[in-house]
mmCIF file of C-alpha atoms in Angstrom:
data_model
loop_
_atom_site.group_PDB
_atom_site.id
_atom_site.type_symbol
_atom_site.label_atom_id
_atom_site.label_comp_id
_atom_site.label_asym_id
_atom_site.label_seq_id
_atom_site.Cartn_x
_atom_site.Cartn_y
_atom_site.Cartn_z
ATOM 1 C CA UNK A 1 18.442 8.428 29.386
ATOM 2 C CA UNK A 2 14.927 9.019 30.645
ATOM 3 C CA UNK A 3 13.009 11.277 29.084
ATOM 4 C CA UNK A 4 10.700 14.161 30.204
ATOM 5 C CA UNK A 5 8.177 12.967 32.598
ATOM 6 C CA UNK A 6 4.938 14.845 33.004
ATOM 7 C CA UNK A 7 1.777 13.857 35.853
ATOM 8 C CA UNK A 8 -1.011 13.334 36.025
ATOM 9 C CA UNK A 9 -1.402 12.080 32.572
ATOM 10 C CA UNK A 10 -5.155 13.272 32.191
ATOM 11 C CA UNK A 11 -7.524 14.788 34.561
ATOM 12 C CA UNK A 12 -11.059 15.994 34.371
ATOM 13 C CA UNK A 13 -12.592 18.900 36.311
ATOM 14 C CA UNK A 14 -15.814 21.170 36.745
ATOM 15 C CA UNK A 15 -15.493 24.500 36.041
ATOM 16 C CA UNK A 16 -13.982 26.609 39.000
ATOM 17 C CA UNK A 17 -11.745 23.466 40.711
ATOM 18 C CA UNK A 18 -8.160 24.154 40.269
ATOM 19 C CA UNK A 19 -5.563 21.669 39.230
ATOM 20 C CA UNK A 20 -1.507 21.089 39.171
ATOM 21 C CA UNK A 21 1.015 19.280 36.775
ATOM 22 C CA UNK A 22 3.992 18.188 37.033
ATOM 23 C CA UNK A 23 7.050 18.213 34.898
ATOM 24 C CA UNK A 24 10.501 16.473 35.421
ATOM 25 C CA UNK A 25 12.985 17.862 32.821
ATOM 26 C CA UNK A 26 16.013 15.567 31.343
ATOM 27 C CA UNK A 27 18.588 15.646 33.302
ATOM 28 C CA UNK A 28 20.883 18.552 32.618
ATOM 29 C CA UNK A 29 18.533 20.833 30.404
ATOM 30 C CA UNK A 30 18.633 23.833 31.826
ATOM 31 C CA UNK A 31 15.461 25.303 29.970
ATOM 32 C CA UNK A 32 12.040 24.277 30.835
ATOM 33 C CA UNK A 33 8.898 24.590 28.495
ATOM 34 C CA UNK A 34 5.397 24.419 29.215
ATOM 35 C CA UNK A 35 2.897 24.535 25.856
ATOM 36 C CA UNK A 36 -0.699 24.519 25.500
ATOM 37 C CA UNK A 37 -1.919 22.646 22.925
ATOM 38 C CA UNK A 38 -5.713 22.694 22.050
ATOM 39 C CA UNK A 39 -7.761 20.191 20.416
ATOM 40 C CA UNK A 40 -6.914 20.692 16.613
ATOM 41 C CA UNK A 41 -4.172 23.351 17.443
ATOM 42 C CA UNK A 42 -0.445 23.446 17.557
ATOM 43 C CA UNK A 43 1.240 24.119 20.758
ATOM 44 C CA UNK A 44 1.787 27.446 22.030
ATOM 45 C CA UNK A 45 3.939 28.776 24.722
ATOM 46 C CA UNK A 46 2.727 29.497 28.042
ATOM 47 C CA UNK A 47 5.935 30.268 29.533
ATOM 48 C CA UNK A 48 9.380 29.296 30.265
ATOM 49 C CA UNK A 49 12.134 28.731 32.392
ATOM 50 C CA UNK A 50 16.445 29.069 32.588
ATOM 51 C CA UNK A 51 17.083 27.491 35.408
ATOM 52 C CA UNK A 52 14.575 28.720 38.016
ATOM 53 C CA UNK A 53 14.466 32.517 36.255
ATOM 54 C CA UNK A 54 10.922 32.971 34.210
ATOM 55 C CA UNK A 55 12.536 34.133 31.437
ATOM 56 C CA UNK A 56 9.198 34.798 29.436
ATOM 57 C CA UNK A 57 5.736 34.441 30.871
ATOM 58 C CA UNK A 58 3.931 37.075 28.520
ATOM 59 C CA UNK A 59 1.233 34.160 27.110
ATOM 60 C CA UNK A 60 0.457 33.115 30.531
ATOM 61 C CA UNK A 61 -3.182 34.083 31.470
ATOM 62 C CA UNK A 62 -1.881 35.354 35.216
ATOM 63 C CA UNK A 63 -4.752 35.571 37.184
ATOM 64 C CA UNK A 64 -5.392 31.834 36.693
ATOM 65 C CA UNK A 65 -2.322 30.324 35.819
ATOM 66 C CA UNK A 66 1.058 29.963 37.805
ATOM 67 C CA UNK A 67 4.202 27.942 37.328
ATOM 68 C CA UNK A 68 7.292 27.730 39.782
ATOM 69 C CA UNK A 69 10.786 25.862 39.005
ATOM 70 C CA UNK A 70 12.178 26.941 42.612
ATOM 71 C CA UNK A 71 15.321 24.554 42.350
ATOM 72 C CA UNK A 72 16.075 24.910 38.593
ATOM 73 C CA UNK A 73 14.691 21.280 38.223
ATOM 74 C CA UNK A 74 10.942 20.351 38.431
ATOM 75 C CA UNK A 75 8.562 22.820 37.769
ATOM 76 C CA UNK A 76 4.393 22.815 38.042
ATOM 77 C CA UNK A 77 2.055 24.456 36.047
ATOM 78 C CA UNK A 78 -1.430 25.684 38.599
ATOM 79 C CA UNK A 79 -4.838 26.116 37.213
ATOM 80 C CA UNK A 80 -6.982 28.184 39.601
ATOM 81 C CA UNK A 81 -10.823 28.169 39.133
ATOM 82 C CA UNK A 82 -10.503 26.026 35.647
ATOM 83 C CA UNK A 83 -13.025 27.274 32.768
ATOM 84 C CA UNK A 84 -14.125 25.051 29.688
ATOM 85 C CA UNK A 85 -11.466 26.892 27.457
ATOM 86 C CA UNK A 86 -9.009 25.623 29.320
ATOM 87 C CA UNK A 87 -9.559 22.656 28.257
ATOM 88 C CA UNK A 88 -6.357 21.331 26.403
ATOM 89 C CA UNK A 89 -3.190 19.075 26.465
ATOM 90 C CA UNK A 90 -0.725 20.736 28.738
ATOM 91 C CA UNK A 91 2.788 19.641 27.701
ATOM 92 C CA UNK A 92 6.460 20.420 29.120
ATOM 93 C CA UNK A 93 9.531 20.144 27.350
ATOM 94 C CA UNK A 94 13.075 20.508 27.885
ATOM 95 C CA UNK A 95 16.199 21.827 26.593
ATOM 96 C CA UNK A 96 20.062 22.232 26.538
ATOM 97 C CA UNK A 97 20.312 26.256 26.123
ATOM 98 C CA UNK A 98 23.314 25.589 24.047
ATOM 99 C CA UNK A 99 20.975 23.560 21.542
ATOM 100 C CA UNK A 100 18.067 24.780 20.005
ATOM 101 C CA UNK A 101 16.031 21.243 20.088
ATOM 102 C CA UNK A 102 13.122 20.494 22.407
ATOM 103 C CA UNK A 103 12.148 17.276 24.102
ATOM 104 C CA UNK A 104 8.950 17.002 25.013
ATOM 105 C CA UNK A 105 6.696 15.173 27.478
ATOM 106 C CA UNK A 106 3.943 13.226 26.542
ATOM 107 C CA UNK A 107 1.294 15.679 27.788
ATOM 108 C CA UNK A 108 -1.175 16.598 30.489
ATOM 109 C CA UNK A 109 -4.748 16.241 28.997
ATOM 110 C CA UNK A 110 -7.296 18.237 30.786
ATOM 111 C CA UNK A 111 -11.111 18.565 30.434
ATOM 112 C CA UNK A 112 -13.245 21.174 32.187
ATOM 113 C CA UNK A 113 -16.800 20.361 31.896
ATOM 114 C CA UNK B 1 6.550 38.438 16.305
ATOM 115 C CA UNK B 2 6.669 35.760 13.882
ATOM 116 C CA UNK B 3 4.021 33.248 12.593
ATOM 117 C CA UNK B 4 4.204 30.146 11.015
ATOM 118 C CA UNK B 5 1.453 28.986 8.404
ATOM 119 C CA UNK B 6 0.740 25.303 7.548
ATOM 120 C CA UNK B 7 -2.210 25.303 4.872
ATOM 121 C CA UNK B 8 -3.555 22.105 4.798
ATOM 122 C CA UNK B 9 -4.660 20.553 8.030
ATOM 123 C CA UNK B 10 -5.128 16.807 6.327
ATOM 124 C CA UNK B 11 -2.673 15.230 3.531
ATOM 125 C CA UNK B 12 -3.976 12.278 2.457
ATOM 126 C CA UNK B 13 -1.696 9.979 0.270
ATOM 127 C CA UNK B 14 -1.273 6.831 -1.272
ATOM 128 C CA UNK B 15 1.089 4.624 -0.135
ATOM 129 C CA UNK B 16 4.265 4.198 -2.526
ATOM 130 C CA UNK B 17 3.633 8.005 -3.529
ATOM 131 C CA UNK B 18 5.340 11.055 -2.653
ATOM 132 C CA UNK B 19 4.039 13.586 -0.086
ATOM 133 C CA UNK B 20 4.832 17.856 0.563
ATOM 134 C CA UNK B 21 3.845 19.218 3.543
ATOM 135 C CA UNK B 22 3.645 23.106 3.008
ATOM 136 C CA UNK B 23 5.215 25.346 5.875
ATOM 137 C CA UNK B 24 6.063 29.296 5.817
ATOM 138 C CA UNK B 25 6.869 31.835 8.305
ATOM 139 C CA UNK B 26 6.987 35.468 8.756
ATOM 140 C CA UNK B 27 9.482 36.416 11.101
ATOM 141 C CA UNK B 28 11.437 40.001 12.478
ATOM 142 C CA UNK B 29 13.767 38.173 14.222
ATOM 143 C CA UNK B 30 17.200 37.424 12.908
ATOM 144 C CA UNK B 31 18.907 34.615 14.364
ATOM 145 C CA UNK B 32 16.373 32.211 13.631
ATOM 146 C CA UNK B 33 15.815 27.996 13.326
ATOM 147 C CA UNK B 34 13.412 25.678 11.632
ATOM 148 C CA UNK B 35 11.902 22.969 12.628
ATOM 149 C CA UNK B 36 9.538 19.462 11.824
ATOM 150 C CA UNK B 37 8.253 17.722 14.641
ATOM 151 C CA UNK B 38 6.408 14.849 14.211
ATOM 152 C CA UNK B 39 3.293 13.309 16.970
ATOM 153 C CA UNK B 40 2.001 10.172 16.390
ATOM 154 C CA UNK B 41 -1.091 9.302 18.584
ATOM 155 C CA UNK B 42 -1.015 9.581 22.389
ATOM 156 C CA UNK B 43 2.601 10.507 22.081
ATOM 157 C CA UNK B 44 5.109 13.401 22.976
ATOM 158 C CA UNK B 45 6.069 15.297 19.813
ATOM 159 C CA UNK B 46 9.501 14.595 18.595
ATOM 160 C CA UNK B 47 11.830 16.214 16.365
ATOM 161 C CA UNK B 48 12.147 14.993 12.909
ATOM 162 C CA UNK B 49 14.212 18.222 10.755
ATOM 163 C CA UNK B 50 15.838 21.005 11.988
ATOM 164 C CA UNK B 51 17.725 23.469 9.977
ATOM 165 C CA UNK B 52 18.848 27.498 10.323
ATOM 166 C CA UNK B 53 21.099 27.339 6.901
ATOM 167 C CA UNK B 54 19.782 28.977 3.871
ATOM 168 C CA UNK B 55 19.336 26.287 0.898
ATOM 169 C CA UNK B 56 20.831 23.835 2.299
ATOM 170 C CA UNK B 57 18.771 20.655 2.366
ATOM 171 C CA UNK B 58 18.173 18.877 5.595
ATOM 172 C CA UNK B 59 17.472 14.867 5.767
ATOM 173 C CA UNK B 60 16.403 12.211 7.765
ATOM 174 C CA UNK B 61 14.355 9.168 8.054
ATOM 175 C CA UNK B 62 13.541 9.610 4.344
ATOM 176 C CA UNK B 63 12.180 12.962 5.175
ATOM 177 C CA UNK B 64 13.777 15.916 3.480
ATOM 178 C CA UNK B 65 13.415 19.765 3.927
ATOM 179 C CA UNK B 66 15.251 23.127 2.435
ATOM 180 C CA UNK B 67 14.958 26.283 4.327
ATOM 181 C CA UNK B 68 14.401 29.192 1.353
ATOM 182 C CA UNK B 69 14.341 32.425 3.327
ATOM 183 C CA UNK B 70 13.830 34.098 -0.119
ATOM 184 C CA UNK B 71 10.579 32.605 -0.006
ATOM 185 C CA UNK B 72 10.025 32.249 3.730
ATOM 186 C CA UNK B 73 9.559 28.078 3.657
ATOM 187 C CA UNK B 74 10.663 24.890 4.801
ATOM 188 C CA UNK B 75 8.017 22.303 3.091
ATOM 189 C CA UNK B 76 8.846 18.594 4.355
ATOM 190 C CA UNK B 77 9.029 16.560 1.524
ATOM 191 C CA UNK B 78 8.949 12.559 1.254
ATOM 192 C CA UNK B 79 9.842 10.866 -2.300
ATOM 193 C CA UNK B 80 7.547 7.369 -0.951
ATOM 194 C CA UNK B 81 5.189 7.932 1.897
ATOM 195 C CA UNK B 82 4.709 4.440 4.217
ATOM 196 C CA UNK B 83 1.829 3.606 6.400
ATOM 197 C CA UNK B 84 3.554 4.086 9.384
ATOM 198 C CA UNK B 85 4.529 8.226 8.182
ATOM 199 C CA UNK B 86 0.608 8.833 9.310
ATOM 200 C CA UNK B 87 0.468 10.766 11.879
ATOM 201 C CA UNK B 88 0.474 14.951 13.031
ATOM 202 C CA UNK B 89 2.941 17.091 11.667
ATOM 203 C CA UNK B 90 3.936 20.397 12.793
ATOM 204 C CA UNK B 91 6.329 23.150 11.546
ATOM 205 C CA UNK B 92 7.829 25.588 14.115
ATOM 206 C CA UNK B 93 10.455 28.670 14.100
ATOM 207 C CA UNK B 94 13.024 28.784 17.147
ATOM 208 C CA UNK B 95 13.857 32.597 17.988
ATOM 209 C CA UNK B 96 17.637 32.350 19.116
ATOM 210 C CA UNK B 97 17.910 35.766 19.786
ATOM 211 C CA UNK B 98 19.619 36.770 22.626
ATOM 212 C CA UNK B 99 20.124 33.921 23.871
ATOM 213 C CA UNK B 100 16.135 33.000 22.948
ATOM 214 C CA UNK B 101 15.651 29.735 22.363
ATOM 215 C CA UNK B 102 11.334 29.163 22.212
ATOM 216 C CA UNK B 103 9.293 27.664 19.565
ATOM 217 C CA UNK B 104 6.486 29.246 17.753
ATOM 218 C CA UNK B 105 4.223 26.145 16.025
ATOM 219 C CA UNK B 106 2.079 25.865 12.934
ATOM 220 C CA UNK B 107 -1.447 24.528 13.146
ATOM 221 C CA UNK B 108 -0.375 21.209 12.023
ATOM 222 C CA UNK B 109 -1.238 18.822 9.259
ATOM 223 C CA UNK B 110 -2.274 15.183 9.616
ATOM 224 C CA UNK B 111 -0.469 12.828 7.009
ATOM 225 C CA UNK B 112 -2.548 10.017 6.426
ATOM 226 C CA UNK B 113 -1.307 7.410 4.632
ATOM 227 C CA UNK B 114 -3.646 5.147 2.879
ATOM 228 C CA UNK B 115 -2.624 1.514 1.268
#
């Protein structure tokens, strides 16, 4: 079973560019995750997803950051006008609402210089 | 809101030698799970413990871990650390709430595991 599939795997930008990932959920999971993780810093949650309902998106900075799951499958997580702090790993995970575990992605590593 | 505290940010341990990871929480809600997820270096975290039953010990891959909620912990506990057990370790409480079902992570603490 494949797992959860995140691009691009790293990207660099200057300060103001904007930027998109990409996150392809295992197959079935109905939940969709996206963390930020910091240098030295445990993830935290940006938002998330049942299906294609935000179900919480109170962490998400909303003037710069968006994130869609229109179908209920894919979803993408939009930096507008990037800043140094966002600097970061960006990962997405996935899970079956019924069960409480989370599979995650191997990360989208951004640097804003 | 809950929290979860991991205190040391590097364990460092000899080989053959037993290890504790510390891990507690503060937390309103009441339907609650614990977690260990382990990341070793450029890869996804993955889950390693998970438990929501009070005192009950939890086990796998040699790792072992008891929820207390009279003391608010879940320390990850290893009787003979290996070399290949180095890598980032993180704690995290699952609200299941309502349905719920999101993750709130330590800081993490590096094992290192030294021959």
């Amino acid at each position: 079973e494949a797992g959860v599939t995140q691009s691009p795997r790293y990207a660099v930008l200057q300060e103001g560019q904007a930027v998109s990932f990409w996150c392809d959920p295992i197959s079935g999971h109905d939940t969709l995750y996206w963390y930020q993780q910091p240098r030295d810093q445990g993830p935290q949650l940006l938002v998330y997803f049942r299906d294609e309902a935000v179900i919480d998106n109170s962490q998400l900075p909303s003037d710069r950051f968006s994130a869609v799951r229109p179908k209920g499958t894919n979803s993408t997580l939009k930096i507008q006008s990037a800043k140094q702090g966002d600097t970061a790993t960006y990962l997405c995970a996935s899970s079956l609402n019924s069960g409480n575990t989370l599979y995650f992605g191997e990360g989208s590593r951004l640097i804003v210089v | 809101g809950d929290s979860v505290t991991q205190t040391e940010g590097l364990v460092t341990v000899t080989e053959g030698l037993p290890v504790k990871l510390n891990c507690t929480y503060q937390t309103t809600y009441l339907t609650i799970a614990f977690f260990w997820y382990v990341q070793y270096l450029n890869e996804a975290p993955q889950v390693l413990l998970k438990s929501s039953t009070d005192n009950k010990r939890t086990e796998h891959q040699g790792f072992h871990a008891t929820l207390h909620k009279s003391s608010s912990s879940f320390h990850l506990q290893k009787s003979s650390a290996q070399l290949s057990d180095s890598a980032l370790y993180y704690c995290a409480l699952s609200d299941l709430t309502g349905g719920n079902n999101k993750l709130t992570f330590g800081q993490g603490t590096v094992l290192s595991v030294i021959p």
